[in-house]
Coordinates of C-alpha atoms and ligand atoms in Angstrom, one line a residue:
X9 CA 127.7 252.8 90.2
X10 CA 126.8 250.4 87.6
X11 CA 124.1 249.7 89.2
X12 CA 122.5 252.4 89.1
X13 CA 121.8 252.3 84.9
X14 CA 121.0 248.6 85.5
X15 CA 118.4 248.9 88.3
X16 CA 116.2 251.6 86.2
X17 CA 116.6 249.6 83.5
X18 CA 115.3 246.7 84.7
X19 CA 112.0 248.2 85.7
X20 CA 111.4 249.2 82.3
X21 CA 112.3 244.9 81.6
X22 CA 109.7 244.3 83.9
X23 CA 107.5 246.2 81.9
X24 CA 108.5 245.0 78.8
X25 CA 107.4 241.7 79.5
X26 CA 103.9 242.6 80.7
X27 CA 103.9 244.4 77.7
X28 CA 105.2 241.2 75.5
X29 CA 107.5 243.6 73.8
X30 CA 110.0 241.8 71.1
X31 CA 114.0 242.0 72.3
X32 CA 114.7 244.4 69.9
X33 CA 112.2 247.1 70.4
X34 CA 113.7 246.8 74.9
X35 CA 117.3 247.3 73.7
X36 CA 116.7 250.4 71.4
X37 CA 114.2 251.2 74.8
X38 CA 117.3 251.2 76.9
X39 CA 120.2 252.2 74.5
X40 CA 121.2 256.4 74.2
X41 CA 121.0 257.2 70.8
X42 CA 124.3 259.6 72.0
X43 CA 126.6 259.4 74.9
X44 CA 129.3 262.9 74.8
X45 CA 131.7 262.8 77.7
X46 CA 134.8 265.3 77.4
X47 CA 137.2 267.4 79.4
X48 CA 136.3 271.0 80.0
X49 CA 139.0 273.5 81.1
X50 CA 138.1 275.9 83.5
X51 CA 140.4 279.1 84.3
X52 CA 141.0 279.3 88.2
X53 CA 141.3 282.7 89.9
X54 CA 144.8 282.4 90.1
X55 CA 145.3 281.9 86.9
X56 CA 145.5 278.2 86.7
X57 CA 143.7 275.9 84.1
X58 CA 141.9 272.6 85.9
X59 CA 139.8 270.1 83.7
X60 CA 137.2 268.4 84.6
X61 CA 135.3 265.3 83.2
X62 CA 131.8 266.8 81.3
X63 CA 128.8 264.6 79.5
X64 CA 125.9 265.1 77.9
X65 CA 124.0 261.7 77.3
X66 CA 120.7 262.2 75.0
X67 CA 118.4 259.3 75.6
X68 CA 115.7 259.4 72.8
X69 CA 114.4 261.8 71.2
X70 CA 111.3 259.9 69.5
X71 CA 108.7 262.2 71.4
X72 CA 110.6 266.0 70.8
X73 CA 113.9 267.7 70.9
X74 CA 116.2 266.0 74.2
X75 CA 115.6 267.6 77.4
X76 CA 117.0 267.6 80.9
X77 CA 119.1 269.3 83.3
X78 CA 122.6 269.6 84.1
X79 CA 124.3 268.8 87.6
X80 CA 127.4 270.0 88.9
X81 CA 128.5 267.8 91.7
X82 CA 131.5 266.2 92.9
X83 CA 130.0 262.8 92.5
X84 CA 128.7 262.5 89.6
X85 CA 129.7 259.9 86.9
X86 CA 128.7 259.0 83.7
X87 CA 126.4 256.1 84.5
X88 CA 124.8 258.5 87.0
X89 CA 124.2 260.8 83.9
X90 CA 123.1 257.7 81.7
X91 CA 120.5 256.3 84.5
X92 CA 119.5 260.5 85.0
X93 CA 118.8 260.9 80.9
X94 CA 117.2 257.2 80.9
X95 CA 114.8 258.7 83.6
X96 CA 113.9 262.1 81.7
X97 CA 112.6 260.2 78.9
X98 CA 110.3 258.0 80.8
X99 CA 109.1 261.2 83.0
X100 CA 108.5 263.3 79.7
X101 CA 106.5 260.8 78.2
X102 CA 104.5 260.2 81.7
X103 CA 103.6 263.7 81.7
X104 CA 102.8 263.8 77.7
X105 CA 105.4 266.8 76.9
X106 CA 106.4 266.8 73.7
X107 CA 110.6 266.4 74.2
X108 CA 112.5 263.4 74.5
X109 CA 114.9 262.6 77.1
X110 CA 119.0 263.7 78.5
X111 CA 120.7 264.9 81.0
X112 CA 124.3 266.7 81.7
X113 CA 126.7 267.4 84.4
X114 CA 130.3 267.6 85.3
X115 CA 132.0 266.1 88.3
X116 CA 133.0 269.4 90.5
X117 CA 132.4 270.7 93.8
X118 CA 130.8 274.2 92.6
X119 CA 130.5 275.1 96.2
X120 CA 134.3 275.5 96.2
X121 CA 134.5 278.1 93.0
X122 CA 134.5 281.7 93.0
X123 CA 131.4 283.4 91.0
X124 CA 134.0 283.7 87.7
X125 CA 134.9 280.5 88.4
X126 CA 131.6 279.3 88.0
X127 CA 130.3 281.2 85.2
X128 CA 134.1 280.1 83.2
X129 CA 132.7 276.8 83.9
X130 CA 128.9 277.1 82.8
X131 CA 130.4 279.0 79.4
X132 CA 133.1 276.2 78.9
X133 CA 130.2 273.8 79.3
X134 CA 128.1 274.9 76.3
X135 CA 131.3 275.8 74.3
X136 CA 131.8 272.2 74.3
X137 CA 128.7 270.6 73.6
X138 CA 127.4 273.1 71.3
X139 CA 126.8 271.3 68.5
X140 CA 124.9 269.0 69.7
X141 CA 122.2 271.7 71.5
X142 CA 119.7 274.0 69.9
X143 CA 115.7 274.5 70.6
X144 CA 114.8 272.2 68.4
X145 CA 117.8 269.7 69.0
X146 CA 118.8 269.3 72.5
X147 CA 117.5 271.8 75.4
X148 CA 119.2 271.7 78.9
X149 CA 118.2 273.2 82.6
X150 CA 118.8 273.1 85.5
X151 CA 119.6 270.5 88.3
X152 CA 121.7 270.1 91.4
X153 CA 123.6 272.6 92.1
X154 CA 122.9 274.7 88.6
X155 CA 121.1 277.6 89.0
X156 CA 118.9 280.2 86.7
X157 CA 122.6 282.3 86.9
X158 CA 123.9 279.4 85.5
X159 CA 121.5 278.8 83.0
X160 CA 121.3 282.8 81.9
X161 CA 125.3 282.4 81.0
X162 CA 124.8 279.4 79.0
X163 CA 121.8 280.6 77.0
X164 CA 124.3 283.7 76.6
X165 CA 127.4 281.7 75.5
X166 CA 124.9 279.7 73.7
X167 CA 123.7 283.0 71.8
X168 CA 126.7 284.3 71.0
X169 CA 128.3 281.3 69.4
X170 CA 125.6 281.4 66.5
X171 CA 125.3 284.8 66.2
X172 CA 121.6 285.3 67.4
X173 CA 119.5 285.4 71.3
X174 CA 118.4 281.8 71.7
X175 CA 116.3 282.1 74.8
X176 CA 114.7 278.9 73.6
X177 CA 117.9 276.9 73.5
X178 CA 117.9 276.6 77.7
X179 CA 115.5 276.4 80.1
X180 CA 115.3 277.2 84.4
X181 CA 117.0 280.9 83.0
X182 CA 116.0 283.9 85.6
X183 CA 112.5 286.2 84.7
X184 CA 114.6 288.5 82.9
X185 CA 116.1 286.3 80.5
X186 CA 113.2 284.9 79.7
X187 CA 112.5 282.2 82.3
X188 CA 109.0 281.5 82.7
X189 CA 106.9 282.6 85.8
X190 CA 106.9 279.8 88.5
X191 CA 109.8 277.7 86.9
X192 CA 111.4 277.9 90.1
X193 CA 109.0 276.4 92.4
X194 CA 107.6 274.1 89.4
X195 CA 108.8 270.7 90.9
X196 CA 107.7 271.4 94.2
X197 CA 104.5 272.2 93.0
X198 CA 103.9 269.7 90.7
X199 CA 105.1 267.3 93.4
X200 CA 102.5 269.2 95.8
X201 CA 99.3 268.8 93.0
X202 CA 99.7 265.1 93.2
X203 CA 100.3 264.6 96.6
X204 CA 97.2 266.0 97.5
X205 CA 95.6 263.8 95.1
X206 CA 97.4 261.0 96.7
X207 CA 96.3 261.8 100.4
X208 CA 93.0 262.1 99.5
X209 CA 93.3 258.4 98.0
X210 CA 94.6 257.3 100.8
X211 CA 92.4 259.2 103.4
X212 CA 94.8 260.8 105.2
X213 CA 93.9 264.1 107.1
X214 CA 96.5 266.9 106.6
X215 CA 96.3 268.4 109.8
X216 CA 96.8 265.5 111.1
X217 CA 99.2 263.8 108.6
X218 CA 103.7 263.6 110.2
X219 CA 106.6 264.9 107.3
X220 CA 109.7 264.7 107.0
X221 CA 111.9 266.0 103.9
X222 CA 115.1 265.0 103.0
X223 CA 117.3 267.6 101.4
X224 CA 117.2 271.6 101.6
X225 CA 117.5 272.8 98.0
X226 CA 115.6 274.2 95.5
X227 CA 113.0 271.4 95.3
X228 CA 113.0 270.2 99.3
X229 CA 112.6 273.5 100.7
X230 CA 109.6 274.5 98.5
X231 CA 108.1 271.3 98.9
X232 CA 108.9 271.6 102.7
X233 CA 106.9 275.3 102.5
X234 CA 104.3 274.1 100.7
X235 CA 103.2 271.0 102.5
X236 CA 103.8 273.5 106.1
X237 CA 101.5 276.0 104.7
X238 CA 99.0 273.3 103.6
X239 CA 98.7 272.3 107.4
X240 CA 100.8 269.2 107.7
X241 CA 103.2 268.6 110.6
X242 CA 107.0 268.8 109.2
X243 CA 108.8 266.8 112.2
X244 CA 111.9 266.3 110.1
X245 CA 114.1 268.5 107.6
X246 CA 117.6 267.7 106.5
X247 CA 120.1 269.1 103.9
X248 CA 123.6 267.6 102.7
X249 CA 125.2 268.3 106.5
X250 CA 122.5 266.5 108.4
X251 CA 119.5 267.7 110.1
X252 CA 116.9 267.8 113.3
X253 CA 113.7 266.1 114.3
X254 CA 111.2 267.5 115.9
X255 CA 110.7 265.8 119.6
X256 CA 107.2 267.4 120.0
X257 CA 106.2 266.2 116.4
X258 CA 104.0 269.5 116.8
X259 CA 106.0 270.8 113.5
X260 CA 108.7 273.5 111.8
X261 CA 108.2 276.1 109.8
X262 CA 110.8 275.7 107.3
X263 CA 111.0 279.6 107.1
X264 CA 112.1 279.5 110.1
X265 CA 115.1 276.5 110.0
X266 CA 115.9 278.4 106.6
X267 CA 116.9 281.4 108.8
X268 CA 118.9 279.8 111.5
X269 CA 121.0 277.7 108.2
X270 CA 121.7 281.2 107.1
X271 CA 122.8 282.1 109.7
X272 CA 125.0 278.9 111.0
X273 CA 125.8 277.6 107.4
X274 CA 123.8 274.4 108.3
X275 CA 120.3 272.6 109.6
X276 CA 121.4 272.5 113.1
X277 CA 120.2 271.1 116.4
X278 CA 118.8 273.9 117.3
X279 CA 116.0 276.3 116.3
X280 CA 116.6 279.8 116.1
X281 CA 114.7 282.6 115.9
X282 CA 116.9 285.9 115.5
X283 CA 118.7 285.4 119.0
X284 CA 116.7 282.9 120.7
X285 CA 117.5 279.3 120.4
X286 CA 115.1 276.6 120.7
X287 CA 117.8 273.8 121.7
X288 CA 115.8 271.5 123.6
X289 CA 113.0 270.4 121.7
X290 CA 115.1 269.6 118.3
X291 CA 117.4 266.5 117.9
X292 CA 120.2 266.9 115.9
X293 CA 119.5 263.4 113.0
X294 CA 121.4 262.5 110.2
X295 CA 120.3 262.2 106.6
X296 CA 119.9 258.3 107.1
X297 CA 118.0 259.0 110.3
X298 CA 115.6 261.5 108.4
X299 CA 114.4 258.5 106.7
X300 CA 113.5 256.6 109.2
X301 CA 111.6 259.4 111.1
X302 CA 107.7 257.6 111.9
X303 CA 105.7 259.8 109.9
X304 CA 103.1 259.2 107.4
X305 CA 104.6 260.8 104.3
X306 CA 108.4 260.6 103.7
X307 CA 109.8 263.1 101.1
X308 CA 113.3 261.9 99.9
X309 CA 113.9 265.6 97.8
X310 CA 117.9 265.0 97.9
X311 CA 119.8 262.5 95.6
X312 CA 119.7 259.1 94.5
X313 CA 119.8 255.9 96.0
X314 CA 118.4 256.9 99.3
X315 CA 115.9 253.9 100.0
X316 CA 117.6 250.6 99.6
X317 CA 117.9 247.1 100.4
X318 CA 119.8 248.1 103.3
X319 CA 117.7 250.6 104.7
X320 CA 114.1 249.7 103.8
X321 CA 113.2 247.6 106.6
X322 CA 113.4 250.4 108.7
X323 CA 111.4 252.8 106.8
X324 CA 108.1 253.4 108.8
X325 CA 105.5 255.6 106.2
X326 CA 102.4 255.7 104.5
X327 CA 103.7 257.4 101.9
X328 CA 106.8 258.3 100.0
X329 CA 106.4 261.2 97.7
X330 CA 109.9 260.6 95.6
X331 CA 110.9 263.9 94.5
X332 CA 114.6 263.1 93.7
X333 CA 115.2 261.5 90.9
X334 CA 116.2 258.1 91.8
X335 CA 115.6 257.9 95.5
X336 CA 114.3 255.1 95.7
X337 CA 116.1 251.7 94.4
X338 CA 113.7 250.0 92.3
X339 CA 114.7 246.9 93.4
X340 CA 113.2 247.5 97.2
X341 CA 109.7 248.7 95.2
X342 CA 108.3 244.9 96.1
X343 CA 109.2 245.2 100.1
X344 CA 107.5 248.6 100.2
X345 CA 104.1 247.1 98.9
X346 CA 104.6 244.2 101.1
X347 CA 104.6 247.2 104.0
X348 CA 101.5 249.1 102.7
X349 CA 103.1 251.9 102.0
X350 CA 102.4 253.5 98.8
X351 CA 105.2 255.2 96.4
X352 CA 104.1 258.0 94.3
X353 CA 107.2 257.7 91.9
X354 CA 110.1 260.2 91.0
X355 CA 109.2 260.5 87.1
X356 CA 105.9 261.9 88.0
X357 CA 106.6 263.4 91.6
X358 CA 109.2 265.5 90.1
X359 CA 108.0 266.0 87.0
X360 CA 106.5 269.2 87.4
X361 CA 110.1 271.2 86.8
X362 CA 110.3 269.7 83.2
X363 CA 106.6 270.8 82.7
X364 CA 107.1 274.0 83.3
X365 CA 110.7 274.1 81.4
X366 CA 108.4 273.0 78.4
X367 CA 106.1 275.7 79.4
X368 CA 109.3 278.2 79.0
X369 CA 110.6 276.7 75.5
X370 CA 107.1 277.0 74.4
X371 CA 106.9 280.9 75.8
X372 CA 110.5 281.6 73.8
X373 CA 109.6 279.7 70.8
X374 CA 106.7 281.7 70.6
X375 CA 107.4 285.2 72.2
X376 CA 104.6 284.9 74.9
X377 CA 105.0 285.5 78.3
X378 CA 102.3 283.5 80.3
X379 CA 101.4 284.7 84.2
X380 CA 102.4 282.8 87.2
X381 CA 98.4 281.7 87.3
X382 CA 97.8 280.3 84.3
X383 CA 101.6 278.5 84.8
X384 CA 100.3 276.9 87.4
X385 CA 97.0 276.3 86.3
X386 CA 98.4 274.3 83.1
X387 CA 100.4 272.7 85.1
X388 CA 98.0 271.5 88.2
X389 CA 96.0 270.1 85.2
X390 CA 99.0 268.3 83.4
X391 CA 99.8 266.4 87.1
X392 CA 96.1 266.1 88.1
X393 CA 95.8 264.3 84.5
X394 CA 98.6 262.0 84.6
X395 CA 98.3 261.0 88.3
X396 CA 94.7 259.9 87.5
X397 CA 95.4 258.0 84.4
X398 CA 98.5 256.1 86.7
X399 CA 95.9 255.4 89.1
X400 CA 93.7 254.1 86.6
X401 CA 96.8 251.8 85.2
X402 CA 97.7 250.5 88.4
X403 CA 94.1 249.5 88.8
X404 CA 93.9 247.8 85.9
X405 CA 97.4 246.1 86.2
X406 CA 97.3 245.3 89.8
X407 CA 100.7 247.3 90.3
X408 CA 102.1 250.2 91.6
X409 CA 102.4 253.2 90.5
X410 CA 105.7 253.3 89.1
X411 CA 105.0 250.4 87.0
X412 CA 101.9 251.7 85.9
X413 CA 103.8 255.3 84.8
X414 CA 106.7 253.1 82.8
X415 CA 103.8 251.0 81.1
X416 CA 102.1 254.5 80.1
X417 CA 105.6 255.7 78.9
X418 CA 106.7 253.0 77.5
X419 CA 103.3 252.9 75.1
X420 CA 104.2 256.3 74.4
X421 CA 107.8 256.2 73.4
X422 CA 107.2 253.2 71.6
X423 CA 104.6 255.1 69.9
X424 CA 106.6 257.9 68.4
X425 CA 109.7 255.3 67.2
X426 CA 107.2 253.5 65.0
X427 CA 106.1 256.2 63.6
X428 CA 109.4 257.5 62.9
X429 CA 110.2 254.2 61.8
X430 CA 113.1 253.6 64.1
X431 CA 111.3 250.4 65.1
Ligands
LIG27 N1 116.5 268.7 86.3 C1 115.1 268.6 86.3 C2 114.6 267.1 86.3 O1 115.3 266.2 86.6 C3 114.4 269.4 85.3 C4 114.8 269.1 83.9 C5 114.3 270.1 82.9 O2 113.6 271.1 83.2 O3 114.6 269.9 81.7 O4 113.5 266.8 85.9

């Protein structure tokens, strides 16, 4: 998994050296200013204690207080966590929020704990890394597999610990905790704003235009709904068990599929509707296949590392809307612009959950409570905005657009050290 760290990093080299920046200036670029990693204890049913490897890694903190989610999976690592807070930096700075970047997890399977389980584990969480959180310090959300529940308990424990309601101290909470109106579909809307900038750049008609989406959660179903109701045809849709293509390519409603995985406990081969199956027309595909669907946008809206050296020659797309973070291995981004096809990166495609978590702190900090209109107004103009001024980098640089966003963050970040005099 070392790789992982090392590949981002070395797209923000790349930059560097465009950019003629001195050695010194790239390391403090690519160094955490903290790395926590400890063992939580969490109080089974049954009585048993279990630990459990937990981190918190704040990247920088030049632009604002640290910000970025926390992820509960069985996979996760600390260099996952270190590339993850690495990336929240560059994608704050990309989308001018003022908040630096981090991110959190611990390595469980969540899916296996009981509801008291879970919310022992969320507490424990923030009991641990306490000190190093506050609105104005370090402010977390959500991620895989954490959920506004999840959140609500740790802006409680959070609360409790110094004696006052902190609503500001977490972000991704539910509407009556003080989460923010359209938090929850916030990446896949953000991710949707720029898209359609995108298509129209590339002159693509939406009616006409093949998707497929990796991944079922929070982010790929709302993305999946969004681009359906927008008139594109969906001809493939996956989650973490696998998923089905469309034979027909005459498209899913993702409603629909989201009813039969209710009601099966998976994506499966076939489409049902209530009791009628539609078993002939659907192809069971697995999360590999998904990606090598012909279609002319490719949404990878699962985990990292999905696109790589061993899979890109098979990848046939226009477009690759990156919505998880780290999708796409940076070092394949040379054979994808060899093939035409045009990558509209993860720290901008995604970035429209972290706009609207700044949109929350902002509400708490200042006791406001903003409609899900002017939400998403603010935050169509905040994507509209950067996505333009990429363009205009790329342009300028002869690049693509993930260049062009680290060369615009990188300015930034760079920015707010000097002026801090850290560099
Ligand atoms: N986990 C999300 C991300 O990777 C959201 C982070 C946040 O809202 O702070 O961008």
């Amino acid at each position: 998994m070392t790789n992982l760290f090392q590949n981002s990093v070395s797209q923000l080299e790349k930059v560097a050296e465009l950019l003629k920046l001195d050695k010194k200036t790239v390391k403090k670029l690519i160094t955490p200013q903290r790395v926590l990693s400890k063992k939580i204890t969490v109080t089974m049913d049954d009585g048993s204690r279990k630990k459990y490897d937990a981190y918190r890694v704040q990247f920088n903190n030049a632009r604002g207080p640290f910000k970025g989610g926390i992820r509960f999976h069985p996979q996760t690592d600390l260099d996952e966590i270190k590339t993850l807070a690495f990336l929240m930096a560059i994608k704050c700075a990309v989308v001018d929020i003022p908040m630096g970047g981090a991110k959190g997890g611990v390595t469980i399977n969540p899916k296996k704990l009981s509801i008291k389980e879970l919310e022992n584990l969320s507490r424990n969480w923030v009991k641990v890394f306490k000190d190093y959180l506050g609105p104005t310090k370090d402010v977390p959300a959500p991620d895989v597999y954490t959920t506004p529940q999840i959140m609500d308990w740790m802006m409680d424990e959070y609360s409790k610990l110094v004696g006052r309601h902190e609503p500001a101290v977490i972000t991704g909470k539910s509407l009556k905790q003080g989460g923010s109106q359209g938090r929850d579909t916030a990446t896949a809307q953000g991710a949707m704003y720029v898209l359609e900038e995108a298509v129209k750049k590339l002159k693509l008609d939406p009616k006409k235009a093949k998707v497929a989406v990796q991944g079922f959660g929070n982010a790929g179903y709302n993305i999946a709904e969004l681009v359906y109701k927008a008139g594109y045809k969906i001809i493939g849709l996956s989650d973490s068990q696998g998923g089905i293509s469309d034979l027909r390519n005459s498209g899913m409603d993702p409603k629909k599929v989201l009813k039969t995985k209710k009601a099966e406990g998976q994506i499966h081969s076939c489409y049902c509707i209530g009791t009628v199956c539609d078993c002939v027309n659907y192809k069971k595909i697995t999360n590999q296949e998904i990606l090598e669907l012909p279609t002319d946008i490719l949404i990878p809206a699962a985990l990292e590392n999905q696109i790589t050296e061993k899979n890109v020659h098979k990848i046939k797309t226009k477009l690759i809307l990156e919505i998880a973070n780290g999708a796409i291995d940076p070092s394949v981004s040379e054979i994808l612009k060899r093939k035409n096809i045009m990558v509209i990166p993860d720290i901008l495609a995604n970035a429209g959950g972290v706009t609207v978590s700044c949109f929350e702190w902002y509400q708490n900090r200042h006791k406001e409570n903003w409609s899900k209109q002017k939400v998403f107004k603010k935050l169509k103009e905040k994507m509209m905005k950067s996505f333009n001024h990429l363009w205009l980098i790329k342009d300028n640089y002869k690049t693509d657009l993930r260049t062009a966003a680290y060369i615009l963050a990188v300015g930034r970040i760079i920015e707010a050290m000097k002026s801090k005099g850290r560099i």
